[in-house]
PDB file of C-alpha atoms in Angstrom:
ATOM      1  CA  MET T   1    -105.106 -17.963 -51.348  1.00 41.00           C
ATOM      2  CA  LYS T   2    -102.593 -20.739 -51.431  1.00 45.00           C
ATOM      3  CA  GLY T   3     -98.968 -20.358 -52.428  1.00 46.00           C
ATOM      4  CA  ILE T   4     -98.612 -16.994 -50.710  1.00 45.00           C
ATOM      5  CA  ASN T   5     -95.133 -16.292 -49.451  1.00 45.00           C
ATOM      6  CA  MET T   6     -95.732 -14.475 -46.171  1.00 44.00           C
ATOM      7  CA  SER T   7     -92.732 -12.197 -46.668  1.00 75.00           C
ATOM      8  CA  GLY T   8     -94.860 -10.161 -49.109  1.00 91.00           C
ATOM      9  CA  ASN T   9     -96.830  -8.958 -46.069  1.00 94.00           C
ATOM     10  CA  LEU T  10     -93.888  -7.130 -44.476  1.00 94.00           C
ATOM     11  CA  ARG T  11     -92.868  -3.761 -45.902  1.00 95.00           C
ATOM     12  CA  SER T  12     -89.313  -4.211 -44.567  1.00 94.00           C
ATOM     13  CA  ASN T  13     -88.799  -7.233 -46.882  1.00 93.00           C
ATOM     14  CA  ILE T  14     -89.594  -5.248 -50.040  1.00 95.00           C
ATOM     15  CA  LYS T  15     -87.026  -2.951 -51.596  1.00 95.00           C
ATOM     16  CA  ILE T  16     -87.232  -0.729 -54.659  1.00 97.00           C
ATOM     17  CA  GLY T  17     -85.643  -2.726 -57.468  1.00 97.00           C
ATOM     18  CA  SER T  18     -86.746  -6.098 -56.004  1.00 95.00           C
ATOM     19  CA  LYS T  19     -88.219  -8.618 -58.415  1.00 96.00           C
ATOM     20  CA  VAL T  20     -91.659  -9.653 -57.163  1.00 96.00           C
ATOM     21  CA  LYS T  21     -94.925 -11.296 -58.145  1.00 96.00           C
ATOM     22  CA  VAL T  22     -98.041  -9.245 -57.455  1.00 97.00           C
ATOM     23  CA  VAL T  23    -101.790  -9.818 -57.584  1.00 97.00           C
ATOM     24  CA  GLN T  24    -103.576  -6.965 -59.331  1.00 97.00           C
ATOM     25  CA  LYS T  25    -106.990  -5.832 -58.037  1.00 96.00           C
ATOM     26  CA  GLN T  26    -108.848  -7.350 -61.003  1.00 97.00           C
ATOM     27  CA  ASP T  27    -106.961 -10.657 -60.560  1.00 95.00           C
ATOM     28  CA  GLN T  28    -107.736 -11.161 -56.848  1.00 93.00           C
ATOM     29  CA  ARG T  29    -110.424 -13.775 -57.544  1.00 95.00           C
ATOM     30  CA  SER T  30    -108.365 -15.782 -60.023  1.00 96.00           C
ATOM     31  CA  GLY T  31    -105.112 -15.327 -58.092  1.00 92.00           C
ATOM     32  CA  LYS T  32    -103.241 -14.581 -61.347  1.00 97.00           C
ATOM     33  CA  LEU T  33     -99.729 -13.294 -60.613  1.00 97.00           C
ATOM     34  CA  THR T  34     -97.890 -10.574 -62.520  1.00 97.00           C
ATOM     35  CA  GLU T  35     -94.100 -10.497 -62.332  1.00 97.00           C
ATOM     36  CA  GLY T  36     -92.103  -7.300 -62.309  1.00 98.00           C
ATOM     37  CA  VAL T  37     -89.628  -4.997 -60.584  1.00 98.00           C
ATOM     38  CA  VAL T  38     -90.718  -2.684 -57.746  1.00 98.00           C
ATOM     39  CA  LYS T  39     -90.624   1.000 -58.675  1.00 98.00           C
ATOM     40  CA  LYS T  40     -92.542   2.395 -55.681  1.00 98.00           C
ATOM     41  CA  ILE T  41     -93.907   1.063 -52.379  1.00 98.00           C
ATOM     42  CA  LEU T  42     -97.463   2.351 -51.921  1.00 98.00           C
ATOM     43  CA  THR T  43     -98.363   0.860 -48.504  1.00 96.00           C
ATOM     44  CA  ASN T  44     -97.179   3.036 -45.612  1.00 96.00           C
ATOM     45  CA  SER T  45     -97.858   0.622 -42.752  1.00 95.00           C
ATOM     46  CA  PRO T  46     -95.082  -1.843 -41.773  1.00 95.00           C
ATOM     47  CA  ASN T  47     -97.272  -4.839 -42.672  1.00 94.00           C
ATOM     48  CA  HIS T  48    -100.521  -5.699 -44.437  1.00 93.00           C
ATOM     49  CA  PRO T  49    -102.470  -8.977 -44.237  1.00 92.00           C
ATOM     50  CA  HIS T  50    -103.127  -9.085 -48.006  1.00 92.00           C
ATOM     51  CA  GLY T  51     -99.634  -8.050 -49.067  1.00 94.00           C
ATOM     52  CA  ILE T  52     -97.831  -4.743 -49.442  1.00 96.00           C
ATOM     53  CA  LYS T  53     -99.149  -2.648 -52.333  1.00 97.00           C
ATOM     54  CA  VAL T  54     -96.477  -1.650 -54.840  1.00 98.00           C
ATOM     55  CA  MET T  55     -96.134  -0.094 -58.268  1.00 98.00           C
ATOM     56  CA  LEU T  56     -93.997  -1.994 -60.748  1.00 98.00           C
ATOM     57  CA  GLU T  57     -91.700  -0.322 -63.281  1.00 98.00           C
ATOM     58  CA  ASP T  58     -94.300  -0.810 -66.036  1.00 98.00           C
ATOM     59  CA  GLY T  59     -96.945   1.029 -63.976  1.00 97.00           C
ATOM     60  CA  THR T  60     -98.788  -2.087 -62.771  1.00 97.00           C
ATOM     61  CA  VAL T  61    -100.152  -1.748 -59.222  1.00 98.00           C
ATOM     62  CA  GLY T  62    -100.750  -4.794 -57.055  1.00 98.00           C
ATOM     63  CA  ARG T  63    -100.138  -6.495 -53.746  1.00 97.00           C
ATOM     64  CA  VAL T  64     -96.930  -8.505 -53.323  1.00 96.00           C
ATOM     65  CA  SER T  65     -97.590 -12.230 -52.986  1.00 94.00           C
ATOM     66  CA  GLU T  66     -94.031 -13.408 -53.589  1.00 93.00           C
ATOM     67  CA  ILE T  67     -90.565 -11.884 -53.512  1.00 94.00           C
ATOM     68  CA  ILE T  68     -88.293 -13.438 -56.144  1.00 92.00           C
ATOM     69  CA  GLY T  69     -85.131 -11.427 -55.643  1.00 84.00           C
TER      70      GLY T  69
END
């Protein structure tokens, strides 16, 4: 996947309330990004090669590909 910001792979870079772009499970092939605000961090390990899994405030679950702010 091109355009991946590697900081989405480190749990320490992601805070609750951060604005991020995530790839949802059904969008992994297309690479479609969904923007939102982190409500919950679902990945327990300090890093993940495909991005840290989070839940956004609207209930969307996906892996962080980019941290906006």
